[in-house]
Coordinates of C-alpha atoms and ligand atoms in Angstrom, one line a residue:
X106 CA -24.9 -21.4 -0.4
X107 CA -25.5 -17.7 -0.1
X108 CA -23.2 -15.5 -2.1
X109 CA -20.5 -13.8 0.0
X110 CA -21.1 -10.1 0.4
X111 CA -18.6 -7.8 -1.4
X112 CA -16.1 -6.1 0.8
X113 CA -16.2 -2.3 1.2
X114 CA -13.6 -0.1 2.9
X115 CA -13.5 3.6 3.5
X116 CA -11.9 6.1 5.9
X117 CA -12.1 9.7 7.0
X118 CA -9.2 11.6 8.4
X119 CA -9.5 13.0 11.9
X120 CA -8.5 16.5 11.0
X121 CA -11.6 18.5 12.0
X122 CA -15.3 18.7 11.9
X123 CA -17.1 16.8 9.2
X124 CA -18.9 18.8 6.6
X125 CA -21.4 18.3 3.8
X126 CA -18.7 17.2 1.3
X127 CA -17.8 14.4 3.7
X128 CA -21.5 13.5 4.2
X129 CA -22.5 13.5 0.6
X130 CA -19.2 12.2 -0.9
X131 CA -18.8 9.4 1.6
X132 CA -21.1 8.9 4.6
X133 CA -24.4 8.9 2.7
X134 CA -23.0 5.9 0.7
X135 CA -21.8 4.2 3.9
X136 CA -25.3 4.3 5.3
X137 CA -26.8 2.5 2.3
X138 CA -23.9 0.2 1.8
X139 CA -24.1 -1.1 5.4
X140 CA -27.4 -2.9 4.4
X141 CA -25.9 -4.7 1.4
X142 CA -22.1 -5.2 1.8
X143 CA -19.5 -6.4 4.3
X144 CA -18.3 -2.9 5.4
X145 CA -15.1 -1.7 7.1
X146 CA -15.2 2.0 7.9
X147 CA -12.5 3.7 9.9
X148 CA -11.0 7.0 11.3
X149 CA -7.7 7.6 9.5
X150 CA -5.7 9.0 12.4
X151 CA -2.3 8.1 10.9
X152 CA -3.1 10.0 7.8
X153 CA -4.0 13.0 9.9
X154 CA -0.4 13.0 11.3
X155 CA 1.0 14.1 7.9
X156 CA 0.1 17.7 8.7
X157 CA 1.3 17.6 12.3
X158 CA -1.9 18.3 14.3
X159 CA -1.4 18.9 18.0
X160 CA -2.1 15.7 20.0
X161 CA -5.1 17.0 22.0
X162 CA -7.0 18.1 18.9
X163 CA -6.1 14.9 17.0
X164 CA -7.4 12.8 19.9
X165 CA -10.6 14.8 20.2
X166 CA -11.2 14.6 16.5
X167 CA -11.0 10.8 16.5
X168 CA -13.9 10.8 19.0
X169 CA -15.7 13.4 17.0
X170 CA -15.4 11.6 13.6
X171 CA -16.7 8.4 15.2
X172 CA -19.6 10.2 16.8
X173 CA -20.5 12.1 13.6
X174 CA -20.5 8.9 11.6
X175 CA -22.8 7.2 14.1
X176 CA -25.0 10.2 14.5
X177 CA -25.4 10.3 10.6
X178 CA -26.8 6.7 10.7
X179 CA -23.9 4.3 10.7
X180 CA -24.7 1.3 12.8
X181 CA -21.7 -0.2 14.6
X182 CA -23.5 -3.5 14.8
X183 CA -23.9 -3.7 11.0
X184 CA -20.4 -2.5 10.0
X185 CA -16.9 -2.8 11.4
X186 CA -16.1 0.6 12.7
X187 CA -12.5 1.2 13.9
X188 CA -9.6 3.5 14.3
X189 CA -6.7 3.0 11.8
X190 CA -4.0 3.1 14.5
X191 CA -5.6 0.2 16.3
X192 CA -4.7 -2.1 13.4
X193 CA -0.9 -2.7 13.4
X194 CA -1.3 -5.0 10.4
X195 CA -2.1 -1.9 8.2
X196 CA 1.3 -0.5 9.1
X197 CA 3.1 -3.7 8.1
X198 CA 1.3 -3.9 4.8
X199 CA 2.1 -0.3 4.2
X200 CA 5.8 -1.2 4.6
X201 CA 5.5 -4.1 2.2
X202 CA 3.6 -2.0 -0.4
X203 CA 6.1 0.8 -0.2
X204 CA 8.4 -1.6 -2.3
X205 CA 5.8 -1.4 -5.1
X206 CA 5.6 2.4 -5.1
X207 CA 8.0 4.6 -7.1
X208 CA 9.2 8.0 -6.0
X209 CA 8.4 9.5 -9.5
X210 CA 4.8 8.5 -9.5
X211 CA 4.2 9.6 -5.9
X212 CA 5.7 13.0 -6.6
X213 CA 3.2 13.5 -9.5
X214 CA 0.0 12.9 -7.3
X215 CA -2.0 16.2 -7.5
X216 CA -2.9 16.1 -3.7
X217 CA 0.8 15.8 -2.9
X218 CA 1.7 18.7 -5.2
X219 CA -1.1 20.8 -3.6
X220 CA 0.3 20.1 -0.1
X221 CA 3.8 20.9 -1.2
X222 CA 2.5 24.2 -2.5
X223 CA 0.5 25.0 0.6
X224 CA 3.2 23.9 3.0
X225 CA 6.7 23.9 1.5
X226 CA 8.3 23.5 5.0
X227 CA 6.6 20.2 5.7
X228 CA 7.2 17.9 2.8
X229 CA 7.6 14.8 4.9
X230 CA 7.9 11.2 3.7
X231 CA 4.5 10.3 5.2
X232 CA 3.0 12.9 2.9
X233 CA 4.8 11.5 -0.1
X234 CA 3.7 7.9 0.7
X235 CA 0.1 8.9 1.7
X236 CA -1.4 6.9 -1.2
X237 CA 0.6 3.9 -0.2
X238 CA -0.9 4.0 3.3
X239 CA -4.3 4.5 1.8
X240 CA -3.8 1.5 -0.4
X241 CA -2.8 -0.6 2.7
X242 CA -6.1 0.5 4.3
X243 CA -8.0 -0.8 1.4
X244 CA -6.0 -3.9 0.4
X245 CA -5.7 -5.2 4.0
X246 CA -9.4 -6.3 3.8
X247 CA -9.2 -7.1 0.0
X248 CA -11.9 -4.6 -0.7
X249 CA -13.5 -4.1 -4.1
X250 CA -15.6 -1.1 -3.5
X251 CA -14.5 2.2 -1.9
X252 CA -17.1 4.9 -1.3
X253 CA -15.3 8.2 -1.7
X254 CA -15.7 11.7 -3.2
X255 CA -14.3 12.7 -6.5
X256 CA -11.1 14.1 -4.9
X257 CA -10.0 10.5 -4.0
X258 CA -10.2 9.1 -7.5
X259 CA -6.5 9.4 -8.3
X260 CA -5.6 7.6 -5.0
X261 CA -7.8 4.7 -5.9
X262 CA -6.0 4.4 -9.3
X263 CA -2.8 4.1 -7.5
X264 CA -4.2 1.4 -5.2
X265 CA -5.1 -0.6 -8.2
X266 CA -1.6 -0.2 -9.6
X267 CA 0.1 -1.3 -6.4
X268 CA -2.3 -4.3 -6.1
X269 CA -1.5 -5.3 -9.7
X270 CA 2.2 -5.0 -9.2
X271 CA 2.1 -7.1 -6.1
X272 CA -0.1 -9.8 -7.8
X273 CA 2.2 -9.9 -10.9
X274 CA 5.3 -10.2 -8.9
X275 CA 4.2 -12.5 -6.1
X276 CA 0.9 -14.1 -7.1
X277 CA -2.7 -13.2 -7.0
X278 CA -3.8 -11.8 -3.6
X279 CA -5.5 -8.5 -4.0
X280 CA -8.7 -7.8 -6.1
X281 CA -8.7 -4.3 -7.7
X282 CA -10.6 -1.7 -5.7
X283 CA -12.8 0.9 -7.4
X284 CA -14.3 4.1 -6.1
X285 CA -18.0 3.9 -5.5
X286 CA -21.0 6.2 -5.4
X287 CA -24.7 5.3 -5.6
X288 CA -25.6 7.2 -8.8
X289 CA -23.4 7.8 -11.7
X290 CA -20.6 10.2 -10.8
X291 CA -18.4 10.6 -7.8
X292 CA -19.5 13.6 -5.8
X293 CA -17.7 17.0 -5.4
X294 CA -19.4 19.5 -3.2
X295 CA -18.1 23.0 -3.8
X296 CA -17.5 25.7 -1.2
X297 CA -20.4 28.1 -1.0
X298 CA -18.2 31.0 -2.2
X299 CA -17.6 29.1 -5.4
X300 CA -13.9 28.7 -4.7
X301 CA -12.7 25.1 -4.6
X302 CA -14.3 22.2 -2.7
X303 CA -15.7 22.2 0.8
X304 CA -12.9 21.2 3.2
X305 CA -12.4 20.5 6.9
X306 CA -9.8 23.2 7.3
X307 CA -10.2 25.9 4.6
X308 CA -13.0 28.3 3.7
X309 CA -14.7 27.9 7.0
X310 CA -17.3 30.6 6.3
X311 CA -18.4 28.9 3.1
X312 CA -18.4 25.3 4.4
X313 CA -21.4 23.8 6.1
X314 CA -20.3 21.6 9.0
X315 CA -22.3 18.9 10.7
X316 CA -22.0 20.8 13.9
X317 CA -23.1 24.2 12.6
X318 CA -25.8 26.0 14.6
X319 CA -29.1 26.8 12.9
X320 CA -28.1 30.4 12.6
X321 CA -24.7 29.6 11.2
X322 CA -26.3 27.5 8.5
X323 CA -28.7 30.3 7.7
X324 CA -26.0 32.9 7.5
X325 CA -23.6 30.9 5.4
X326 CA -26.3 30.0 2.9
X327 CA -27.5 33.6 2.8
X328 CA -24.0 34.7 1.8
X329 CA -23.5 31.9 -0.8
X330 CA -22.4 33.2 -4.2
X331 CA -25.1 33.9 -6.8
X332 CA -25.5 36.4 -9.6
X333 CA -28.2 38.4 -11.3
X334 CA -29.8 35.3 -12.8
X335 CA -29.8 33.8 -16.3
X336 CA -30.5 36.1 -19.3
X337 CA -31.6 33.3 -21.7
X338 CA -34.1 30.5 -21.2
X339 CA -32.7 27.1 -20.5
X340 CA -29.1 28.2 -20.3
X341 CA -26.4 26.2 -18.6
X342 CA -25.9 26.8 -14.8
X343 CA -22.7 28.4 -13.6
X344 CA -20.9 25.9 -11.3
X345 CA -21.7 27.8 -8.1
X346 CA -25.4 27.8 -9.0
X347 CA -25.3 24.2 -9.9
X348 CA -23.8 23.5 -6.5
X349 CA -26.8 25.2 -4.8
X350 CA -29.1 22.9 -6.8
X351 CA -27.0 19.9 -5.9
X352 CA -27.4 20.8 -2.2
X353 CA -31.1 21.4 -2.7
X354 CA -31.5 18.0 -4.3
X355 CA -29.8 16.4 -1.3
X356 CA -31.9 18.0 1.4
X357 CA -35.1 19.4 -0.1
X358 CA -38.3 17.8 -1.5
X359 CA -38.2 16.9 -5.2
X360 CA -41.1 19.4 -6.0
X361 CA -39.1 22.2 -4.4
X362 CA -36.1 21.5 -6.6
X363 CA -38.4 21.3 -9.6
X364 CA -40.0 24.6 -8.8
X365 CA -36.6 26.5 -8.7
X366 CA -35.3 24.6 -11.6
X367 CA -38.3 25.7 -13.7
X368 CA -37.8 29.3 -12.5
X369 CA -34.1 29.2 -13.5
X370 CA -35.0 27.9 -17.0
X371 CA -37.7 30.6 -17.3
X372 CA -35.3 33.3 -16.2
X373 CA -37.4 34.4 -13.3
X374 CA -35.6 32.7 -10.4
X375 CA -35.2 34.7 -7.2
X376 CA -32.1 33.4 -5.6
X377 CA -33.0 35.0 -2.3
X378 CA -36.1 32.8 -2.0
X379 CA -34.2 29.8 -3.2
X380 CA -31.5 30.3 -0.5
X381 CA -34.2 30.9 2.2
X382 CA -35.8 27.6 1.3
X383 CA -32.5 25.8 1.1
X384 CA -31.4 27.2 4.5
X385 CA -34.6 25.9 6.2
X386 CA -34.3 22.5 4.7
X387 CA -30.6 22.3 5.5
X388 CA -31.3 23.3 9.2
X389 CA -33.8 20.4 9.4
X390 CA -31.2 18.1 7.9
X391 CA -28.2 19.1 10.0
X392 CA -29.9 19.7 13.4
X393 CA -30.7 16.1 14.3
X394 CA -27.2 14.9 13.3
X395 CA -25.6 17.7 15.3
X396 CA -27.6 17.0 18.4
X397 CA -27.0 13.3 18.3
X398 CA -23.3 13.7 17.7
X399 CA -22.9 16.1 20.6
X400 CA -24.3 13.5 23.0
X401 CA -22.4 10.5 21.5
X402 CA -19.1 12.4 21.5
X403 CA -19.2 12.9 25.3
X404 CA -19.8 9.2 25.9
X405 CA -16.3 7.9 25.8
X406 CA -17.2 4.6 27.5
X407 CA -19.7 3.8 24.7
X408 CA -17.2 4.9 22.0
X409 CA -14.4 2.8 23.5
X410 CA -16.6 -0.2 23.4
X411 CA -17.3 0.4 19.7
X412 CA -13.6 1.0 19.0
X413 CA -12.5 -2.2 20.7
X414 CA -15.2 -4.3 19.1
X415 CA -14.3 -2.8 15.6
X416 CA -10.6 -3.3 16.1
X417 CA -11.0 -6.9 17.0
X418 CA -13.1 -7.7 13.9
X419 CA -10.9 -5.6 11.7
X420 CA -7.7 -7.3 12.9
X421 CA -9.1 -10.7 12.3
X422 CA -9.6 -9.9 8.6
X423 CA -6.3 -7.9 8.4
X424 CA -4.2 -10.7 9.9
X425 CA -5.4 -13.2 7.4
X426 CA -4.4 -10.9 4.4
X427 CA -1.1 -10.1 6.0
X428 CA -0.3 -13.7 6.5
X429 CA -0.9 -14.4 2.8
X430 CA 1.2 -11.4 1.7
X431 CA 4.1 -12.5 3.9
X432 CA 3.9 -16.1 2.6
X433 CA 3.8 -15.0 -1.0
X434 CA 6.8 -12.7 -0.5
X435 CA 8.9 -15.4 1.3
X436 CA 8.6 -13.9 4.8
X437 CA 7.4 -17.1 6.4
X438 CA 9.9 -19.1 8.4
X439 CA 8.1 -21.0 11.2
Ligands
LIG532 P1 -11.0 13.0 3.8 O1 -10.9 12.8 5.3 O2 -10.4 14.3 3.3 O3 -12.5 13.0 3.4 C1 -13.4 12.0 3.8 C2 -14.3 11.6 2.6 O4 -15.1 12.8 2.2 C3 -14.9 13.0 0.8 N1 -15.0 14.4 0.6 C4 -15.7 15.1 -0.3 N2 -16.7 14.6 -1.2 C5 -17.3 15.5 -1.9 N3 -17.1 16.8 -1.9 C6 -16.2 17.4 -1.0 N4 -16.0 18.7 -1.0 C7 -15.4 16.5 -0.2 N5 -14.5 16.6 0.7 C8 -14.2 15.4 1.2 C9 -13.6 12.4 0.5 O5 -13.6 12.1 -0.9 C10 -13.6 11.1 1.4 O6 -14.3 10.1 0.8 N6 -7.5 10.0 2.0 C11 -8.8 10.0 2.6 C12 -9.0 9.2 3.8 C13 -8.6 7.8 3.6 C14 -9.3 6.8 2.9 C15 -8.6 5.6 3.0 C16 -10.5 6.8 2.1 C17 -7.5 7.2 4.2 N7 -7.5 5.9 3.8 C18 -9.0 4.4 2.5 C19 -10.9 5.6 1.5 C20 -10.2 4.4 1.7 C21 -9.1 11.5 2.9 O7 -8.3 12.3 3.2 O8 -10.5 11.8 3.1

C-alpha cells in the first residue's frame, strides 16, 4: 500500500497586500509542497480580527489573499484552500486548547509583547490567545509540517507544547508540528531600508508588494539602503546588503548573483548597477503574479467555488479530529 502523504498546514492573515516576505517565507514552499504532501492552506481571517480591521477591508483582503495565492501558483485542485472562519471546528478546538495554555507563557510571547507596545489600548484576549488559535489551525488537521517564515518559529514551539500537554493528559491524539522551509533555515526577508522585516502594514515604501507597479518596484529598489562598499576583500556583508543578495538569489539568474558576489568580495561592487539589475529581475518576477491576481480577485464566482470546495474538504478532516478530542476529554454522551 502506498505510504500516506504527510499533512501540511499553513495560513496567512487577511490584513493587507501580500509582500515578498510572505512569498519567500511561505508561499514559495506551498507551491513545491503541493506536489508532495497533503496540504491545507487557508486565509486566517479570525486572526486578522485581533487588530480590529474595518469589515469592508477585511472582506476584500480575504478575496485578495486567496487570489494572490492562486496567482502565485497554488492549485486549488491539488491543495485544500479555505477560509478559517468557514471551519467552526477550529473555534471549538481553540476553546478546548485554551485549557492547556497558561496566562504567564502567553504573556511572554515576543509577538504579543510587540503588539502591546505598539497598541497599548487594544490588548484584547484574542491577541493574548493568538498562539492558541494558531495551534488549533494546525492541530485540527494533525499536521506535522508547517511552512512559515522565521517570525512564526516561537508560535510553533507553543503548538508543540499544547499538543504534548493534551496528549499527556488525555491520550495520544496530536503529532508534533514543526516549521518547514525547503533549504536549511527559515526565511526572514528584511525591509529595504534595513529596519526590521517586510510587513503588510509597516514600512510601505521599503516593502515590495505582489501588486506593486513596475515603476514602484524600480523606485523602491533604487532607494534601498546600501553604503560605500566593502573596504577589505572577502569581508562579511552587512545585513541590509545580505538582504539584497537574498532577494537577488530569489529572482535573478545564478550567474548574475555570482557576478555581484565576486564584485563584492573584490571590493569593486557598484551597488547602483546591482540595484538596476535586481529591479528588472524583480519586475519580471512580480508582474505576472500581479496581473493574474488582479483578474482572479474580481471573479468572486470562481473564488466562492474554491472557498466552498475547500471548506467542505477541510471540515471533513477537522470534524474527525474534533470528534476524537471530545471523546478523549469525556465530552461524548450520545
Ligand atoms: P502572516 O500573515 O503575518 O504571514 C504569512 C506568512 O508569511 C511569513 N512572513 C515572512 N517570512 C519571511 N520574511 C518576512 N518578512 C515575512 N513576513 C511574513 C510568515 O512567517 C507566515 O508564514 N500567524 C500567522 C498566520 C497563521 C498561521 C496559522 C500560519 C495563522 N494560523 C497556522 C501557520 C499555521 C501570521 O500572522 O502570518
